Tab-separated table of C-alpha atoms in Angstrom:
chain	number	residue	atom	x	y	z
H	15	UNK	CA	0.082	0.011	-0.223
H	16	UNK	CA	1.192	3.513	-0.859
H	17	UNK	CA	2.090	5.846	1.788
H	18	UNK	CA	-0.063	8.915	2.283
H	19	UNK	CA	1.119	11.966	1.439
H	20	UNK	CA	-0.869	13.580	4.170
H	21	UNK	CA	-1.495	11.856	7.366
H	22	UNK	CA	-3.248	14.195	10.290
H	23	UNK	CA	-3.699	11.914	13.681
H	24	UNK	CA	-6.242	13.114	16.704
H	25	UNK	CA	-5.091	16.877	15.627
H	26	UNK	CA	-6.523	19.338	18.139
H	27	UNK	CA	-6.228	23.226	18.516
H	28	UNK	CA	-7.055	25.041	21.668
H	29	UNK	CA	-7.209	29.026	22.006
H	30	UNK	CA	-7.489	30.268	25.592
H	31	UNK	CA	-10.204	33.153	25.720
H	32	UNK	CA	-9.586	36.258	27.816
H	33	UNK	CA	-6.134	36.058	28.099
H	34	UNK	CA	-3.457	38.776	26.790
H	35	UNK	CA	-0.059	37.851	26.066
H	36	UNK	CA	3.100	39.903	27.134
H	37	UNK	CA	3.819	43.242	24.917
H	38	UNK	CA	6.516	45.472	24.734
H	39	UNK	CA	5.535	48.901	26.288
H	40	UNK	CA	5.991	52.221	24.750
H	41	UNK	CA	6.683	55.449	26.844
H	42	UNK	CA	3.117	56.680	25.890
H	43	UNK	CA	1.852	53.593	26.988
H	44	UNK	CA	3.199	54.182	30.182
H	45	UNK	CA	2.190	57.652	30.889
H	46	UNK	CA	-1.454	56.431	29.858
H	47	UNK	CA	-1.381	54.032	32.415
H	48	UNK	CA	-0.708	56.582	35.252
H	49	UNK	CA	-4.501	57.411	34.736
H	50	UNK	CA	-6.033	54.348	34.470
H	51	UNK	CA	-6.463	51.319	36.099
H	52	UNK	CA	-3.906	48.486	36.207
H	53	UNK	CA	-4.529	45.610	34.822
H	54	UNK	CA	-4.682	42.548	37.734
H	55	UNK	CA	-5.620	38.927	37.531
H	56	UNK	CA	-9.425	39.882	38.202
H	57	UNK	CA	-9.770	41.966	35.308
H	58	UNK	CA	-7.537	39.574	32.926
H	59	UNK	CA	-9.764	36.322	33.670
H	60	UNK	CA	-9.791	33.782	30.866
H	61	UNK	CA	-13.296	33.658	29.852
H	62	UNK	CA	-12.459	29.720	28.985
H	63	UNK	CA	-11.115	27.662	25.967
H	64	UNK	CA	-12.417	27.439	22.592
H	65	UNK	CA	-11.348	24.165	20.827
H	66	UNK	CA	-10.936	25.299	16.944
H	67	UNK	CA	-10.230	21.831	16.409
H	68	UNK	CA	-10.822	18.414	18.164
H	69	UNK	CA	-9.653	14.981	17.267
H	70	UNK	CA	-9.344	15.156	13.224
H	71	UNK	CA	-7.809	12.500	11.877
H	72	UNK	CA	-7.611	11.337	8.061
H	73	UNK	CA	-4.812	10.196	5.534
H	74	UNK	CA	-4.491	11.669	1.772
H	75	UNK	CA	-2.951	9.871	-0.748
H	76	UNK	CA	-0.687	11.221	-3.774
H	77	UNK	CA	-2.972	12.877	-6.409
H	78	UNK	CA	-6.047	13.044	-4.555
H	79	UNK	CA	-7.929	16.419	-4.187
H	80	UNK	CA	-9.803	16.595	-0.714
H	81	UNK	CA	-12.726	19.322	-0.093
H	82	UNK	CA	-12.995	20.804	3.276
H	83	UNK	CA	-16.689	21.885	3.689
H	84	UNK	CA	-18.531	23.308	6.613
H	85	UNK	CA	-20.064	26.597	8.090
H	86	UNK	CA	-18.131	29.811	9.013
H	87	UNK	CA	-16.154	29.107	12.351
H	88	UNK	CA	-16.089	25.223	11.620
H	89	UNK	CA	-12.089	24.844	11.914
H	90	UNK	CA	-11.296	24.751	8.227
H	91	UNK	CA	-8.637	27.534	7.900
H	92	UNK	CA	-7.245	26.516	11.213
H	93	UNK	CA	-6.602	22.911	9.739
H	94	UNK	CA	-5.045	24.574	6.805
H	95	UNK	CA	-2.660	27.096	9.185
H	96	UNK	CA	-1.663	23.847	11.033
H	97	UNK	CA	-0.720	21.790	7.926
H	98	UNK	CA	1.070	24.887	6.409
H	99	UNK	CA	2.977	25.107	9.860
H	100	UNK	CA	1.890	28.474	10.543
H	101	UNK	CA	0.532	27.701	13.892
H	102	UNK	CA	0.912	24.637	16.065
H	103	UNK	CA	-1.664	22.058	17.224
H	104	UNK	CA	-2.208	21.688	21.148
H	105	UNK	CA	-2.532	17.893	20.468
H	106	UNK	CA	-2.123	15.233	17.727
H	107	UNK	CA	0.289	15.524	14.824
H	108	UNK	CA	0.323	16.149	11.039
H	109	UNK	CA	3.006	14.810	8.820
H	110	UNK	CA	3.570	15.630	5.083
H	111	UNK	CA	5.566	14.682	2.695
H	112	UNK	CA	6.682	17.090	0.324
H	113	UNK	CA	7.193	20.581	-0.525
H	114	UNK	CA	3.872	22.445	0.349
H	115	UNK	CA	2.570	25.401	-1.206
H	116	UNK	CA	-0.393	27.392	0.162
H	117	UNK	CA	-2.782	30.305	-0.469
H	118	UNK	CA	-4.354	31.232	2.959
H	119	UNK	CA	-4.689	34.627	2.723
H	120	UNK	CA	-4.093	37.116	0.163
H	121	UNK	CA	-0.210	37.534	-0.542
H	122	UNK	CA	0.982	35.215	2.501
H	123	UNK	CA	4.479	34.957	2.578
H	124	UNK	CA	5.046	38.303	0.438
H	125	UNK	CA	7.088	41.238	1.232
H	126	UNK	CA	5.481	44.417	0.592
H	127	UNK	CA	8.771	46.459	-0.220
H	128	UNK	CA	10.168	43.510	-2.644
H	129	UNK	CA	8.879	43.735	-6.287
H	130	UNK	CA	6.898	41.089	-7.850
H	131	UNK	CA	9.899	39.501	-9.495
H	132	UNK	CA	11.566	39.307	-6.229
H	133	UNK	CA	8.533	38.067	-4.416
H	134	UNK	CA	8.460	35.011	-7.107
H	135	UNK	CA	11.895	34.187	-6.463
H	136	UNK	CA	11.888	34.386	-2.736
H	137	UNK	CA	8.518	32.184	-2.369
H	138	UNK	CA	10.099	29.521	-4.443
H	139	UNK	CA	13.294	29.742	-2.320
H	140	UNK	CA	11.150	29.382	0.660
H	141	UNK	CA	9.737	26.449	-1.088
H	142	UNK	CA	13.190	24.849	-1.913
H	143	UNK	CA	13.342	25.289	-5.496
H	144	UNK	CA	16.252	26.137	-7.137
H	145	UNK	CA	16.725	29.232	-8.774
H	146	UNK	CA	16.592	27.403	-12.413
H	147	UNK	CA	13.551	25.756	-11.282
H	148	UNK	CA	11.954	29.461	-10.449
H	149	UNK	CA	13.413	30.900	-13.649
H	150	UNK	CA	11.519	28.039	-15.519
H	151	UNK	CA	8.248	28.660	-14.390
H	152	UNK	CA	8.664	32.519	-14.012
H	153	UNK	CA	6.815	33.480	-17.257
H	154	UNK	CA	4.097	31.583	-16.855
H	155	UNK	CA	3.802	32.906	-13.382
H	156	UNK	CA	3.622	36.526	-14.922
H	157	UNK	CA	1.294	35.546	-17.489
H	158	UNK	CA	-1.187	33.948	-15.559
H	159	UNK	CA	-1.243	36.747	-12.982
H	160	UNK	CA	-1.288	39.510	-15.533
H	161	UNK	CA	1.316	41.885	-14.160
H	162	UNK	CA	3.757	41.984	-16.864
H	163	UNK	CA	3.815	45.665	-16.759
H	164	UNK	CA	4.097	45.574	-13.092
H	165	UNK	CA	6.519	42.935	-12.379
H	166	UNK	CA	9.461	45.066	-10.929
H	167	UNK	CA	7.315	47.483	-9.072
H	168	UNK	CA	7.076	47.044	-5.228
H	169	UNK	CA	3.901	44.898	-4.166
H	170	UNK	CA	2.441	47.291	-1.731
H	171	UNK	CA	1.503	49.132	-4.586
H	172	UNK	CA	-0.391	46.511	-6.024
H	173	UNK	CA	-4.509	46.422	-6.303
H	174	UNK	CA	-5.898	43.642	-4.087
H	175	UNK	CA	-6.711	42.038	-7.431
H	176	UNK	CA	-3.286	42.086	-8.501
H	177	UNK	CA	-1.673	41.126	-5.282
H	178	UNK	CA	-4.369	38.059	-5.593
H	179	UNK	CA	-3.351	36.883	-8.974
H	180	UNK	CA	0.445	36.919	-8.173
H	181	UNK	CA	-0.089	35.079	-5.000
H	182	UNK	CA	-2.187	32.231	-6.358
H	183	UNK	CA	0.042	32.018	-9.592
H	184	UNK	CA	3.070	31.488	-7.400
H	185	UNK	CA	1.536	29.026	-4.975
H	186	UNK	CA	0.306	27.068	-8.729
H	187	UNK	CA	2.979	27.447	-10.615
H	188	UNK	CA	6.269	26.752	-8.355
H	189	UNK	CA	5.360	23.021	-8.217
H	190	UNK	CA	4.635	21.910	-4.462
H	191	UNK	CA	3.959	18.154	-4.353
H	192	UNK	CA	1.114	19.492	-1.894
H	193	UNK	CA	-1.167	22.313	-2.723
H	194	UNK	CA	-3.390	24.041	0.345
H	195	UNK	CA	-5.969	26.687	-1.263
H	196	UNK	CA	-8.476	28.716	1.153
H	197	UNK	CA	-11.314	30.492	0.433
H	198	UNK	CA	-9.349	33.272	-0.802
H	199	UNK	CA	-10.197	32.889	-4.314
H	200	UNK	CA	-14.084	34.089	-3.574
H	201	UNK	CA	-12.552	37.959	-3.749
H	202	UNK	CA	-11.478	37.678	-7.238
H	203	UNK	CA	-13.461	38.323	-10.134
H	204	UNK	CA	-15.540	35.830	-11.949
H	205	UNK	CA	-13.110	35.050	-14.847
H	206	UNK	CA	-9.706	34.819	-12.608
H	207	UNK	CA	-11.696	32.337	-10.168
H	208	UNK	CA	-12.645	30.193	-13.437
H	209	UNK	CA	-8.875	30.428	-14.766
H	210	UNK	CA	-7.744	29.642	-10.780
H	211	UNK	CA	-10.331	26.486	-10.969
H	212	UNK	CA	-9.166	25.120	-13.987
H	213	UNK	CA	-5.370	25.250	-12.835
H	214	UNK	CA	-6.180	23.395	-9.472
H	215	UNK	CA	-7.863	20.758	-11.727
H	216	UNK	CA	-4.390	20.554	-13.812
H	217	UNK	CA	-2.241	20.687	-10.708
H	218	UNK	CA	-4.408	17.308	-9.534
H	219	UNK	CA	-3.843	15.756	-12.920
H	220	UNK	CA	-0.286	16.283	-13.000
H	221	UNK	CA	-0.055	14.017	-9.752
H	222	UNK	CA	0.133	16.518	-6.691
H	223	UNK	CA	-2.158	16.538	-3.622
H	224	UNK	CA	-4.595	19.357	-3.081
H	225	UNK	CA	-6.827	20.228	-0.111
H	226	UNK	CA	-9.566	22.782	-0.962
H	227	UNK	CA	-11.566	24.883	0.952
H	228	UNK	CA	-14.738	26.620	-0.333
H	229	UNK	CA	-18.088	27.845	0.098
H	230	UNK	CA	-18.734	27.057	-3.644
H	231	UNK	CA	-20.082	23.808	-3.557
H	232	UNK	CA	-19.889	23.464	-7.218
H	233	UNK	CA	-16.482	23.823	-7.448
H	234	UNK	CA	-15.926	21.403	-4.668
H	235	UNK	CA	-18.235	18.836	-5.954
H	236	UNK	CA	-16.072	19.326	-9.730
H	237	UNK	CA	-12.855	19.404	-8.197
H	238	UNK	CA	-12.619	17.045	-5.460
H	239	UNK	CA	-12.889	13.280	-5.183
H	240	UNK	CA	-13.242	13.236	-1.371
H	241	UNK	CA	-14.328	15.711	1.139
H	242	UNK	CA	-14.625	16.385	4.972
H	243	UNK	CA	-17.366	17.881	6.632
H	244	UNK	CA	-16.565	19.772	10.101
H	245	UNK	CA	-18.958	21.016	12.408
H	246	UNK	CA	-17.364	22.858	15.130
H	247	UNK	CA	-13.979	21.827	15.086
H	248	UNK	CA	-14.939	18.047	14.276
H	249	UNK	CA	-15.436	15.750	11.587
H	250	UNK	CA	-18.843	14.875	11.215
H	251	UNK	CA	-18.632	12.966	7.950
H	252	UNK	CA	-15.628	11.789	6.004
H	253	UNK	CA	-16.450	10.322	2.212
H	254	UNK	CA	-17.383	10.971	-1.196
H	255	UNK	CA	-17.855	14.685	-2.177
H	256	UNK	CA	-21.660	14.455	-3.272
H	257	UNK	CA	-22.448	12.771	0.127
H	258	UNK	CA	-20.426	15.309	2.060
H	259	UNK	CA	-22.424	18.169	0.274
H	260	UNK	CA	-25.956	16.359	0.651
H	261	UNK	CA	-25.281	16.023	4.469
H	262	UNK	CA	-24.097	19.604	4.701
H	263	UNK	CA	-27.208	20.974	2.767
H	264	UNK	CA	-29.314	18.855	5.343
H	265	UNK	CA	-28.049	20.557	8.400
H	266	UNK	CA	-27.406	24.197	9.454
H	267	UNK	CA	-27.562	27.357	8.191
H	268	UNK	CA	-27.167	26.107	4.568
H	269	UNK	CA	-30.421	24.103	4.627
H	270	UNK	CA	-32.753	27.422	5.796
H	271	UNK	CA	-32.111	29.636	3.188
H	272	UNK	CA	-31.245	33.453	3.532
H	273	UNK	CA	-34.305	34.507	5.411
H	274	UNK	CA	-34.268	38.128	5.922
H	275	UNK	CA	-34.772	39.364	9.678
H	276	UNK	CA	-38.385	39.603	10.647
H	277	UNK	CA	-37.851	43.361	11.671
H	278	UNK	CA	-37.123	44.095	7.934
H	279	UNK	CA	-39.589	42.275	6.357
H	280	UNK	CA	-42.988	44.259	5.518
H	281	UNK	CA	-46.278	42.949	6.195
H	282	UNK	CA	-48.978	42.524	8.818
H	283	UNK	CA	-47.365	39.423	9.970
H	284	UNK	CA	-50.494	37.306	10.444
H	285	UNK	CA	-48.551	34.568	8.092
H	286	UNK	CA	-45.020	34.522	7.747
H	287	UNK	CA	-42.505	32.515	6.408
H	288	UNK	CA	-40.329	30.371	8.598
H	289	UNK	CA	-38.090	28.172	6.295
H	290	UNK	CA	-37.004	27.828	2.777
H	291	UNK	CA	-35.721	24.955	1.197
H	292	UNK	CA	-34.898	23.514	-2.298
H	293	UNK	CA	-35.011	20.056	-3.692
H	294	UNK	CA	-33.268	18.497	-6.571
H	295	UNK	CA	-34.784	15.444	-7.700
H	296	UNK	CA	-36.001	15.137	-4.506
H	297	UNK	CA	-32.703	15.574	-2.284
H	298	UNK	CA	-32.267	18.413	-0.232
H	299	UNK	CA	-29.832	21.122	-2.320
H	300	UNK	CA	-28.812	24.533	-3.345
H	301	UNK	CA	-26.690	23.107	-6.218
H	302	UNK	CA	-29.309	22.319	-8.960
H	303	UNK	CA	-29.068	21.085	-12.117
H	304	UNK	CA	-30.489	22.199	-15.602
H	305	UNK	CA	-33.391	20.104	-16.763
H	306	UNK	CA	-34.088	18.351	-13.103
H	307	UNK	CA	-37.056	18.545	-11.256
H	308	UNK	CA	-36.924	21.449	-8.479
H	309	UNK	CA	-39.236	21.572	-5.962
H	310	UNK	CA	-39.399	24.819	-3.690
H	311	UNK	CA	-40.600	24.112	-0.051
H	312	UNK	CA	-42.343	27.144	2.097
H	313	UNK	CA	-42.705	26.460	5.635
H	314	UNK	CA	-45.294	28.898	7.285
H	315	UNK	CA	-46.823	29.936	10.216
H	316	UNK	CA	-50.053	31.681	11.136
H	317	UNK	CA	-50.057	33.914	14.040
H	318	UNK	CA	-53.656	33.125	15.314
H	319	UNK	CA	-53.507	29.364	14.296
H	320	UNK	CA	-56.748	29.774	12.027
H	321	UNK	CA	-56.985	28.839	7.970
H	322	UNK	CA	-56.049	31.198	5.855
H	323	UNK	CA	-58.572	31.812	2.754
H	324	UNK	CA	-57.569	33.754	-0.497
H	325	UNK	CA	-54.061	33.221	0.227
H	326	UNK	CA	-51.516	34.339	-2.765
H	327	UNK	CA	-47.628	33.222	-3.059
H	328	UNK	CA	-45.828	34.605	-5.572
H	329	UNK	CA	-41.627	33.648	-6.211
H	330	UNK	CA	-39.410	35.396	-8.115
H	331	UNK	CA	-36.411	33.951	-9.578
H	332	UNK	CA	-33.643	36.518	-10.112
H	333	UNK	CA	-30.116	36.929	-11.071
H	334	UNK	CA	-27.175	38.509	-8.897
H	335	UNK	CA	-28.108	41.859	-10.439
H	336	UNK	CA	-31.464	41.568	-8.881
H	337	UNK	CA	-33.436	41.038	-12.327
H	338	UNK	CA	-36.403	39.240	-12.212
H	339	UNK	CA	-36.195	35.879	-14.953
H	340	UNK	CA	-39.598	34.425	-13.878
H	341	UNK	CA	-42.141	34.004	-11.418
H	342	UNK	CA	-44.405	31.430	-9.743
H	343	UNK	CA	-47.552	32.173	-8.636
H	344	UNK	CA	-49.907	30.054	-6.867
H	345	UNK	CA	-53.708	31.295	-7.585
H	346	UNK	CA	-53.928	29.940	-11.194
H	347	UNK	CA	-54.541	33.084	-12.926
H	348	UNK	CA	-51.276	32.784	-14.880
H	349	UNK	CA	-53.169	29.836	-16.905
H	350	UNK	CA	-51.024	27.058	-15.357
H	351	UNK	CA	-54.132	25.478	-13.695
H	352	UNK	CA	-52.042	24.497	-10.553
H	353	UNK	CA	-53.678	27.046	-7.952
H	354	UNK	CA	-54.109	26.543	-4.097
H	355	UNK	CA	-56.262	29.179	-2.258
H	356	UNK	CA	-56.101	28.139	1.412
H	357	UNK	CA	-53.313	27.435	3.932
H	358	UNK	CA	-54.547	25.243	6.678
H	359	UNK	CA	-53.505	26.892	10.106
H	360	UNK	CA	-51.871	26.942	12.492
H	361	UNK	CA	-48.623	25.974	10.464
H	362	UNK	CA	-47.605	24.058	6.995
H	363	UNK	CA	-45.797	24.001	3.819
H	364	UNK	CA	-46.433	25.110	0.267
H	365	UNK	CA	-44.756	23.257	-2.338
H	366	UNK	CA	-44.020	24.813	-5.891
H	367	UNK	CA	-42.892	22.507	-8.732
H	368	UNK	CA	-40.600	23.079	-11.517
H	369	UNK	CA	-40.779	19.888	-13.443
H	370	UNK	CA	-37.395	20.487	-15.747
H	371	UNK	CA	-35.563	23.506	-14.600
H	372	UNK	CA	-34.774	25.933	-17.613
H	373	UNK	CA	-31.823	27.706	-16.058
H	374	UNK	CA	-28.544	27.288	-17.234
H	375	UNK	CA	-24.721	27.951	-15.468
H	376	UNK	CA	-25.148	30.701	-12.989
H	377	UNK	CA	-26.237	32.121	-9.089
H	378	UNK	CA	-29.922	32.988	-8.707
H	379	UNK	CA	-31.851	34.261	-5.604
H	380	UNK	CA	-35.532	33.592	-4.796
H	381	UNK	CA	-37.473	36.681	-3.438
H	382	UNK	CA	-41.473	35.816	-2.313
H	383	UNK	CA	-44.217	37.300	-0.866
H	384	UNK	CA	-47.451	36.000	0.586
H	385	UNK	CA	-50.936	37.977	0.662
H	386	UNK	CA	-54.265	37.354	1.967
H	387	UNK	CA	-56.936	38.864	0.024
H	388	UNK	CA	-55.474	42.548	-0.678
H	389	UNK	CA	-53.051	42.395	2.565
H	390	UNK	CA	-49.602	41.692	2.173
H	391	UNK	CA	-48.612	39.376	5.225
H	392	UNK	CA	-44.866	38.365	4.355
H	393	UNK	CA	-42.338	39.582	2.300
H	394	UNK	CA	-38.877	38.347	1.749
H	395	UNK	CA	-36.099	39.819	-0.535
H	396	UNK	CA	-33.611	36.984	-0.183
H	397	UNK	CA	-35.273	34.012	0.689
H	398	UNK	CA	-32.696	31.427	-0.836
H	399	UNK	CA	-29.500	31.579	-3.113
H	400	UNK	CA	-29.249	28.476	-5.669
H	401	UNK	CA	-26.220	27.891	-7.988
H	402	UNK	CA	-26.984	25.768	-11.278
H	403	UNK	CA	-24.624	23.729	-13.102
H	404	UNK	CA	-25.241	22.538	-16.848
H	405	UNK	CA	-26.974	19.207	-17.341
H	406	UNK	CA	-28.685	17.014	-20.029
H	407	UNK	CA	-31.613	19.350	-20.330
H	408	UNK	CA	-32.317	17.994	-24.118
H	409	UNK	CA	-31.700	14.625	-23.547
H	410	UNK	CA	-28.962	14.283	-26.273
H	411	UNK	CA	-26.585	12.684	-23.619
H	412	UNK	CA	-24.321	15.852	-23.437
H	413	UNK	CA	-24.888	19.259	-21.296
H	414	UNK	CA	-25.166	22.166	-23.042
H	415	UNK	CA	-22.223	24.679	-23.344
H	416	UNK	CA	-21.839	26.870	-20.235
H	417	UNK	CA	-21.632	30.322	-22.621
H	418	UNK	CA	-25.261	29.679	-23.952
H	419	UNK	CA	-27.226	32.065	-21.853
H	420	UNK	CA	-29.426	32.001	-18.739
H	421	UNK	CA	-32.086	30.142	-20.302
H	422	UNK	CA	-32.477	26.723	-22.008
H	423	UNK	CA	-35.516	26.426	-24.385
H	424	UNK	CA	-36.804	23.292	-26.362
H	425	UNK	CA	-36.445	24.101	-29.753
H	426	UNK	CA	-35.757	22.411	-33.235
H	427	UNK	CA	-34.158	23.443	-36.939
H	428	UNK	CA	-36.199	22.529	-40.056
H	429	UNK	CA	-35.725	22.733	-43.635
H	430	UNK	CA	-38.246	24.333	-45.822
H	431	UNK	CA	-41.613	26.436	-45.083
H	432	UNK	CA	-43.280	29.240	-46.573
H	433	UNK	CA	-41.921	32.430	-47.550
């Protein structure tokens, strides 16, 4: 059996809250201290221990791509910092075989006073590469980062986008055996993110090992052959990427949608949405596929517990610019013939079904309102955010091209016809 490239055994990391390490005091600090209470053990009591990681164990072989998913604060970045040797674990150990390239924060390891050229060679030297190896990749790094004009300018003068492009290009092109990538890619523009994801895929195909952290579940599903689901510093699932994403979507904030705070939701409030979910081919999802059966589930509560007659629900699908692409309504006046008019109390669930989703690649949001008669009861502007990937909408056995536009419409081409 091949020895794993990364081996993590019972890794734990504890932070002590409420303490303050010893620091150097300036003359100004000393003078200011004459007029304020002196710090004592009483006012510096620790408020407790915070375990960012608890008993994390896994192994990763050469050429494998592992995704780390979980809510904010689950411990993903802490784990990468330990693997990168930025911080030490409280308990357990992590053994890595090979050079490690990491992109955890924009420009980590860069020196602001040095030029882009100098930082490329500096980072390569830190990775243990020879100057000839760095020189061989230099032109590719500069071209990927699109900083040819500014390569001899101090990086402190770079924009955040330029800084990010160069940092990623260095981390990906200097041929580390292990590449660690955090959510930092989220700050780049769409075109740059697409190139970065493509490069990560190339790195994996070359036999190098990658650990990828992202809230972009579509990217995780596409790039990673396995995944770890973290929750409050613990591994709650380890296995296939598809199963890990499904577990994540079924729990926590990811399954609750983006319900706007009640204080910012107009309406009388007799009827309120309490939860919004999406199912894709019968499974909980926020990552949908073109042509799939999509069901939207709207849980509601009635304040007085009585049934609501004459209820009208309107759901709008919008793009990230706020443009409405299409709407769903429940009163049947749109010609669908699929109306409902009464909501049983005190609570229930309304289901809206789209037999074959006609949307293509992109990120979309749902907005919804509910009325009883003419009275607005509740309105949420961001009920749920969904991503859509291309599927076999036309039943040809081939996914439709990603640049074909937002809508997929059944159509055909024929010869002949009247002039």
